[in-house]
Coordinates of C-alpha atoms in Angstrom, one line a residue:
X514 CA 0.0 0.0 0.0
X515 CA 1.5 3.3 -1.0
X516 CA 0.4 6.8 0.0
X517 CA -0.5 9.5 -2.6
X518 CA 2.9 11.1 -1.7
X519 CA 4.8 7.9 -2.7
X520 CA 5.6 7.4 -6.3
X521 CA 5.9 3.9 -7.7
X522 CA 9.1 3.8 -9.7
X523 CA 11.1 1.5 -12.0
X524 CA 14.9 2.1 -12.1
X525 CA 17.1 1.2 -15.0
X526 CA 20.9 1.7 -14.7
X527 CA 23.3 1.7 -17.6
X528 CA 26.3 0.8 -15.4
X529 CA 29.1 1.2 -17.9
X530 CA 27.8 4.6 -19.1
X531 CA 27.5 6.1 -15.6
X532 CA 30.6 4.5 -14.1
X533 CA 32.9 5.6 -16.9
X534 CA 31.4 9.1 -16.9
X535 CA 32.0 9.5 -13.2
X536 CA 35.4 7.9 -13.3
X537 CA 36.5 10.4 -15.9
X538 CA 35.9 13.2 -13.3
X539 CA 36.5 11.4 -10.0
X540 CA 37.7 7.8 -9.3
X541 CA 36.4 8.2 -5.8
X542 CA 32.8 9.1 -7.0
X543 CA 32.9 6.1 -9.4
X544 CA 34.0 3.8 -6.7
X545 CA 31.2 4.9 -4.3
X546 CA 28.6 4.6 -7.1
X547 CA 29.8 1.0 -7.9
X548 CA 30.4 -0.4 -4.4
X549 CA 27.7 1.2 -2.4
X550 CA 24.5 1.4 -4.5
X551 CA 22.4 1.2 -1.3
X552 CA 23.5 4.7 -0.4
X553 CA 22.4 6.5 -3.6
X554 CA 19.4 4.3 -3.9
X555 CA 18.3 5.5 -0.5
X556 CA 18.8 9.1 -1.6
X557 CA 16.7 8.5 -4.7
X558 CA 13.8 7.2 -2.6
X559 CA 14.0 9.6 0.3
X560 CA 16.3 12.5 -0.5
X561 CA 15.5 13.5 -4.1
X562 CA 11.8 14.2 -3.3
X563 CA 12.8 16.7 -0.5
X564 CA 15.2 18.4 -3.0
X565 CA 12.4 18.8 -5.5
X566 CA 10.1 20.2 -2.8
X567 CA 12.7 22.6 -1.6
X568 CA 13.1 20.7 1.7
X569 CA 9.3 20.7 2.4
X570 CA 6.7 18.0 2.0
X571 CA 7.0 14.2 2.3
X572 CA 7.3 13.1 -1.3
X573 CA 9.1 9.8 -1.4
X574 CA 9.7 7.2 -4.1
X575 CA 9.3 3.4 -3.9
X576 CA 11.6 1.8 -6.4
X577 CA 9.8 -1.4 -7.1
X578 CA 11.9 -2.5 -10.1
X579 CA 15.7 -2.2 -9.9
X580 CA 17.7 -3.4 -13.0
X581 CA 21.3 -2.8 -13.7
X582 CA 23.0 -3.6 -17.0
X583 CA 26.7 -4.1 -17.1
X584 CA 29.5 -5.5 -19.2
X585 CA 30.7 -8.6 -17.2
X586 CA 34.0 -8.7 -19.1
X587 CA 35.0 -5.4 -17.5
X588 CA 32.8 -4.9 -14.4
X589 CA 31.8 -8.3 -13.1
X590 CA 33.4 -7.5 -9.7
X591 CA 30.7 -5.0 -9.0
X592 CA 27.8 -7.4 -9.8
X593 CA 27.6 -8.6 -6.2
X594 CA 27.3 -5.1 -4.8
X595 CA 24.2 -4.4 -6.9
X596 CA 22.7 -7.9 -6.2
X597 CA 23.0 -7.2 -2.5
X598 CA 21.2 -3.9 -2.9
X599 CA 18.2 -5.7 -4.5
X600 CA 19.0 -5.2 -8.1
X601 CA 18.5 -7.7 -10.9
X602 CA 21.8 -7.5 -12.8
X603 CA 21.7 -8.2 -16.5
X604 CA 25.0 -9.1 -18.2
X605 CA 25.5 -7.2 -21.4
X606 CA 28.8 -8.3 -22.9
X607 CA 30.2 -6.6 -26.1
X608 CA 28.7 -8.0 -29.3
X609 CA 31.5 -6.7 -31.5
X610 CA 35.2 -6.3 -31.4
X611 CA 34.7 -2.8 -29.9
X612 CA 33.8 -1.8 -26.4
X613 CA 30.1 -1.1 -27.2
X614 CA 27.8 -3.5 -25.5
X615 CA 24.1 -4.2 -25.9
X616 CA 22.9 -2.5 -22.7
X617 CA 20.9 0.2 -24.4
X618 CA 18.9 -2.2 -26.6
X619 CA 18.2 -4.5 -23.7
X620 CA 17.2 -1.6 -21.5
X621 CA 14.8 -0.2 -24.1
X622 CA 13.1 -3.6 -24.4
X623 CA 12.7 -3.9 -20.6
X624 CA 11.4 -0.4 -20.3
X625 CA 8.7 -1.0 -22.9
X626 CA 7.8 -4.3 -21.2
X627 CA 7.5 -2.4 -17.9
X628 CA 4.8 -0.2 -19.5
X629 CA 2.6 -3.2 -19.7
X630 CA 3.3 -4.4 -16.1
X631 CA 0.3 -5.0 -13.8
X632 CA 1.8 -2.4 -11.5
X633 CA 1.4 1.0 -13.1
X634 CA 4.7 2.7 -12.5
X635 CA 4.3 6.4 -12.0
X636 CA 7.9 7.2 -12.8
X637 CA 10.7 5.7 -14.8
X638 CA 14.2 6.6 -13.6
X639 CA 16.9 6.1 -16.3
X640 CA 20.6 6.3 -15.4
X641 CA 22.3 6.9 -18.7
X642 CA 23.3 9.7 -20.9
X643 CA 22.9 7.8 -24.1
X644 CA 20.9 9.9 -26.5
X645 CA 19.5 6.7 -28.1
X646 CA 17.0 6.7 -25.2
X647 CA 15.3 9.8 -26.5
X648 CA 12.6 8.0 -28.6
X649 CA 11.7 5.7 -25.7
X650 CA 11.3 8.8 -23.5
X651 CA 8.8 10.2 -25.9
X652 CA 6.9 6.8 -25.7
X653 CA 6.9 7.0 -21.9
X654 CA 5.5 10.6 -22.0
X655 CA 2.8 9.5 -24.4
X656 CA 1.8 6.9 -21.7
X657 CA 1.6 9.7 -19.1
X658 CA 4.6 8.5 -17.1
X659 CA 7.2 10.8 -15.4
X660 CA 10.7 10.5 -16.6
X661 CA 13.7 11.2 -14.4
X662 CA 17.2 10.8 -15.8
X663 CA 20.7 10.9 -14.3
X664 CA 23.5 11.7 -16.7
X665 CA 27.2 11.9 -16.2
X666 CA 28.2 12.9 -19.7
X667 CA 27.1 15.8 -22.0
X668 CA 23.7 15.1 -23.5
X669 CA 21.7 16.3 -26.5
X670 CA 19.1 19.0 -26.0
X671 CA 16.3 16.6 -27.2
X672 CA 17.3 14.1 -24.5
X673 CA 17.2 16.7 -21.8
X674 CA 13.9 18.2 -22.9
X675 CA 12.2 14.8 -22.9
X676 CA 12.8 14.4 -19.2
X677 CA 10.5 15.7 -16.4
X678 CA 13.5 15.8 -14.1
X679 CA 17.2 15.8 -14.9
X680 CA 19.7 15.0 -12.1
X681 CA 23.0 16.6 -12.8
X682 CA 26.3 14.8 -12.1
X683 CA 27.2 17.5 -9.5
X684 CA 24.0 17.0 -7.5
X685 CA 24.3 13.2 -7.6
X686 CA 27.9 13.2 -6.5
X687 CA 27.4 15.7 -3.7
X688 CA 24.0 14.6 -2.3
X689 CA 23.6 10.9 -3.3
X690 CA 27.3 9.8 -3.0
X691 CA 28.1 12.3 -0.2
X692 CA 31.3 13.6 -1.9
X693 CA 32.0 17.3 -1.6
X694 CA 33.1 19.2 -4.7
X695 CA 36.0 21.5 -4.0
X696 CA 36.3 25.1 -5.4
X697 CA 38.5 23.9 -8.3
X698 CA 35.7 21.4 -9.3
X699 CA 37.5 18.3 -8.1
X700 CA 35.6 15.7 -6.0
X701 CA 36.8 15.4 -2.4
X702 CA 36.6 12.3 -0.3
X703 CA 33.4 12.0 1.8
X704 CA 33.4 13.4 5.3
X705 CA 32.8 9.9 6.6
X706 CA 33.9 6.8 4.7
X707 CA 31.9 3.6 4.4
X708 CA 33.7 2.0 7.4
X709 CA 32.7 4.7 9.8
X710 CA 29.1 4.7 8.6
X711 CA 29.0 1.0 8.9
X712 CA 30.3 1.2 12.5
X713 CA 27.7 3.8 13.3
X714 CA 25.0 1.4 11.9
X715 CA 26.3 -1.4 14.1
X716 CA 25.9 0.9 17.1
X717 CA 22.3 1.9 16.1
X718 CA 21.4 -1.8 15.5
X719 CA 22.4 -2.7 19.1
X720 CA 20.6 0.4 20.5
X721 CA 17.4 -0.3 18.6
X722 CA 16.9 -3.9 19.6
X723 CA 15.5 -3.5 23.1
X724 CA 12.6 -1.3 21.9
X725 CA 12.6 -1.9 18.2
X726 CA 13.3 1.8 17.3
X727 CA 15.3 4.9 18.1
X728 CA 13.6 8.4 17.9
X729 CA 15.4 10.9 15.7
X730 CA 16.2 13.2 18.7
X731 CA 18.1 10.4 20.4
X732 CA 20.4 9.6 17.5
X733 CA 23.1 12.2 18.3
X734 CA 23.9 10.6 21.6
X735 CA 25.0 7.5 19.8
X736 CA 26.8 9.4 17.0
X737 CA 28.7 11.3 19.7
X738 CA 30.4 8.1 20.8
X739 CA 32.5 8.4 17.6
X740 CA 35.4 10.9 17.8
X741 CA 35.1 11.8 14.2
X742 CA 31.5 13.0 14.8
X743 CA 32.4 15.2 17.7
X744 CA 35.2 16.9 15.7
X745 CA 32.8 17.6 12.8
X746 CA 30.1 20.2 12.9
X747 CA 28.4 19.6 9.6
X748 CA 26.9 16.1 10.3
X749 CA 30.0 14.5 8.9
X750 CA 29.6 16.5 5.7
X751 CA 26.0 15.3 5.1
X752 CA 24.5 18.6 6.2
X753 CA 21.6 17.3 8.4
X754 CA 20.8 14.6 10.9
X755 CA 18.3 12.9 8.5
X756 CA 20.8 12.8 5.6
X757 CA 23.6 11.4 7.8
X758 CA 21.2 8.8 9.2
X759 CA 20.1 7.8 5.7
X760 CA 23.8 7.2 4.7
X761 CA 24.3 5.2 7.9
X762 CA 21.4 2.9 7.5
X763 CA 22.2 2.4 3.8
X764 CA 25.2 0.3 5.0
X765 CA 22.9 -2.0 7.1
X766 CA 19.9 -4.0 5.7
X767 CA 18.6 -4.6 9.3
X768 CA 17.7 -0.9 9.8
X769 CA 15.2 1.4 8.2
X770 CA 13.8 4.9 8.6
X771 CA 10.1 5.3 9.3
X772 CA 8.2 8.6 9.2
X773 CA 5.7 9.2 12.0
X774 CA 3.7 12.3 11.3
X775 CA 6.0 15.3 11.8
X776 CA 8.9 13.3 13.0
X777 CA 10.8 10.1 12.1
X778 CA 12.5 7.1 13.8
X779 CA 15.1 4.5 13.0
X780 CA 13.5 1.1 13.2
X781 CA 14.5 -2.5 12.9
X782 CA 13.7 -4.2 9.6
X783 CA 11.2 -7.0 9.9
X784 CA 13.9 -9.6 9.3
X785 CA 15.7 -8.5 12.4
X786 CA 12.7 -9.1 14.8
X787 CA 13.9 -10.7 18.1
X788 CA 12.4 -12.7 20.9
X789 CA 12.0 -11.5 24.5
X790 CA 15.0 -13.5 25.5
X791 CA 17.1 -11.9 22.7
X792 CA 15.8 -8.5 23.8
X793 CA 17.2 -9.1 27.2
X794 CA 20.5 -9.8 25.6
X795 CA 20.2 -6.6 23.6
X796 CA 19.7 -4.7 26.8
X797 CA 23.1 -6.0 28.0
X798 CA 24.6 -5.0 24.7
X799 CA 23.3 -1.5 25.0
X800 CA 25.2 -1.0 28.2
X801 CA 28.5 -2.0 26.8
X802 CA 30.7 0.4 24.9
X803 CA 30.4 -0.1 21.1
X804 CA 33.5 -2.1 20.1
X805 CA 33.5 -0.3 16.8
X806 CA 33.4 3.2 18.4
X807 CA 37.0 3.7 17.6
X808 CA 36.2 2.7 14.0
X809 CA 36.8 -0.6 12.2
X810 CA 39.4 1.2 10.2
X811 CA 41.7 1.0 13.3
X812 CA 41.5 -2.8 13.3
X813 CA 42.6 -3.1 9.7
X814 CA 45.1 -0.2 9.6
X815 CA 48.2 -2.3 10.0
X816 CA 47.2 -5.0 7.6
X817 CA 48.5 -5.1 4.0
X818 CA 46.4 -2.7 2.0
X819 CA 45.3 -5.4 -0.5
X820 CA 44.1 -7.6 2.3
X821 CA 42.4 -4.8 4.2
X822 CA 40.5 -3.7 1.1
X823 CA 39.5 -7.3 0.5
X824 CA 38.2 -7.7 4.0
X825 CA 36.1 -4.5 3.7
X826 CA 34.6 -5.8 0.4
X827 CA 33.7 -9.2 1.8
X828 CA 32.2 -7.6 4.9
X829 CA 30.2 -5.3 2.8
X830 CA 28.8 -8.2 0.7
X831 CA 28.1 -10.6 3.6
X832 CA 28.0 -8.6 6.8
X833 CA 30.8 -10.7 8.2
X834 CA 32.5 -8.8 11.1
X835 CA 35.5 -6.8 10.1
X836 CA 37.9 -8.4 12.5
X837 CA 41.6 -9.0 12.0
X838 CA 42.9 -12.5 11.3
X839 CA 44.3 -12.8 14.8
X840 CA 40.9 -11.6 16.2
X841 CA 39.2 -14.5 14.5
X842 CA 41.9 -16.9 15.7
X843 CA 41.2 -15.7 19.3
X844 CA 37.5 -15.8 18.8
X845 CA 37.3 -19.4 17.6
X846 CA 39.6 -20.5 20.4
X847 CA 37.5 -18.8 22.9
X848 CA 34.2 -20.2 21.5
X849 CA 35.7 -23.7 21.5
X850 CA 36.8 -23.4 25.1
X851 CA 33.5 -22.0 26.2
X852 CA 31.3 -24.7 24.6
X853 CA 33.7 -27.5 25.8
X854 CA 32.9 -26.4 29.4
X855 CA 29.3 -25.3 29.2
X856 CA 26.2 -26.2 27.1
X857 CA 25.7 -23.9 24.2
X858 CA 23.1 -21.1 24.6
X859 CA 23.2 -18.2 22.2
X860 CA 22.6 -15.5 24.8
X861 CA 24.8 -17.0 27.6
X862 CA 27.6 -18.2 25.2
X863 CA 27.9 -14.9 23.3
X864 CA 28.2 -12.9 26.5
X865 CA 30.8 -15.3 28.0
X866 CA 32.8 -15.2 24.8
X867 CA 32.6 -11.4 24.5
X868 CA 33.9 -11.1 28.1
X869 CA 36.7 -13.6 27.6
X870 CA 37.9 -12.0 24.4
X871 CA 37.9 -8.6 26.2
X872 CA 40.0 -10.1 29.0
X873 CA 42.5 -11.3 26.5
X874 CA 42.8 -7.8 25.0
X875 CA 40.9 -8.9 21.8
X876 CA 37.8 -6.7 22.1
X877 CA 35.0 -8.2 20.0
X878 CA 31.5 -6.7 20.2
X879 CA 28.5 -8.8 21.3
X880 CA 27.0 -8.3 17.8
X881 CA 30.1 -9.7 16.1
X882 CA 30.2 -12.7 18.4
X883 CA 26.5 -13.4 17.8
X884 CA 27.1 -13.2 14.0
X885 CA 29.9 -15.7 14.2
X886 CA 28.0 -18.1 16.3
X887 CA 25.1 -18.0 13.9
X888 CA 27.5 -18.3 11.0
X889 CA 28.9 -21.5 12.6
X890 CA 25.4 -23.0 12.8
X891 CA 24.6 -22.0 9.2
X892 CA 27.9 -23.5 8.2
X893 CA 26.8 -26.9 9.5
X894 CA 28.7 -26.9 12.8
X895 CA 26.9 -28.5 15.7
X896 CA 27.5 -26.4 18.8
X897 CA 25.0 -28.4 20.8
X898 CA 26.6 -31.9 20.5
X899 CA 27.3 -33.0 24.1
X900 CA 29.9 -35.7 23.1
X901 CA 31.9 -33.6 20.7
X902 CA 35.3 -32.1 21.5
X903 CA 35.1 -28.7 19.9
X904 CA 38.3 -27.6 18.1
X905 CA 39.0 -24.0 16.9
X906 CA 40.3 -25.2 13.5
X907 CA 37.0 -27.1 12.8
X908 CA 35.0 -24.0 13.7
X909 CA 37.1 -21.8 11.5
X910 CA 36.6 -24.2 8.6
X911 CA 32.8 -24.2 9.1
X912 CA 32.7 -20.4 9.4
X913 CA 34.9 -20.1 6.3
X914 CA 32.5 -22.2 4.3
X915 CA 29.5 -20.2 5.5
X916 CA 31.1 -16.9 4.4
X917 CA 32.1 -18.6 1.1
X918 CA 28.4 -19.6 0.5
X919 CA 27.2 -16.1 1.3
X920 CA 29.7 -14.7 -1.4
X921 CA 28.3 -17.2 -3.9
X922 CA 24.7 -16.2 -3.1
X923 CA 25.8 -12.6 -3.7
X924 CA 27.3 -13.8 -7.0
X925 CA 30.7 -12.5 -6.0
X926 CA 33.4 -14.1 -8.1
X927 CA 36.8 -14.6 -6.4
X928 CA 40.1 -14.8 -8.1
X929 CA 42.7 -17.4 -7.0
X930 CA 44.5 -14.6 -5.1
X931 CA 41.3 -13.5 -3.4
X932 CA 40.5 -17.2 -2.4
X933 CA 43.9 -17.2 -0.7
X934 CA 43.2 -13.9 1.1
X935 CA 39.8 -15.3 2.3
X936 CA 41.6 -18.3 3.8
X937 CA 44.3 -16.1 5.3
X938 CA 41.7 -13.9 6.9
X939 CA 39.4 -16.6 8.4
X940 CA 41.7 -19.7 8.6
X941 CA 45.0 -18.1 9.3
X942 CA 46.6 -19.7 6.3
X943 CA 49.3 -17.9 4.3
X944 CA 47.9 -16.2 1.2
X945 CA 49.2 -17.6 -2.1

């Protein structure tokens, strides 16, 4: 059910066209576009409408169809990022010896098919600057549909005039990607990178579990736990509490923003609903300092850059905790010791393991411990077996296979070198 102020939309993304156009101006902007589509997707749904209304009104978009068209020969590494954000990814390899692929033709056919969909889409959002789309825009207009287009390259006047709303590259980079543009026209790194935003999301997730939500006015008290927030007076470069929070929850599928009359709250997604017993555990989590308050970046800072970047990517695709290899080694050893001496119980075991890791100077948050325990179970490891001698190596192997399965579900393809880094990270093996 959608309110009159919510537009039902279909989104079509010509990945190659937008990525290359952004990359020509800013590699940082192209990277954020390609690796964090949830961020700019959230802006399209909730931020663009406020910009159109001059900051007033509650116009939002519900993007019901999300399709991304890319050349797998060049950009297959980004497929999993879009799949994770709820996109259907359509591979469009080159059909000739040149670099031109079939994305525009496939997109046009899908757009025309969407016109006949049982859901009457109010608006079609096209992310491409290819002037070949101009005739299909005329067809959409004839069917009384709104047309919004994002372009990252110069476009013909006919293309621009056929659109109801044209989003400039500058607006998209600054507001949707959160990258400031300097006076000389160059893109600057965002005020808060993905790792800090993800750490903030982890903190909000713990805080939201006891009551299922956090009122907007309470959010700053959690953000203030992060030194980078206290030293920044422009909401980490996002300009407002709402915009910052939208960027934060875009890194976490378990959180959402819900408008309640004249105010709004951060809520748990339905998939993160918890039992009363788990709520009691969440209460304990709320009282502990967030392990990520110093920023996950600190945990990975001393690792080789290639390995650190790989860990961030896998964590982004699977939600696996961003711990160092030695942290995982300690965590598996601690879990094995605990379940060898006491029956497994998610609440009691996670608390005991969290406390033991802290005593060993390997601080691991309760949220991370819970994630690993559930990962072991999903990986086929029986934590409840009374006759089993639990060994850290067997646990690490089961957890590795669970993360590997999650990567496959996300359609992430790993090279031989990346397979080695995954084993080095979770199993402690030397990378090949």
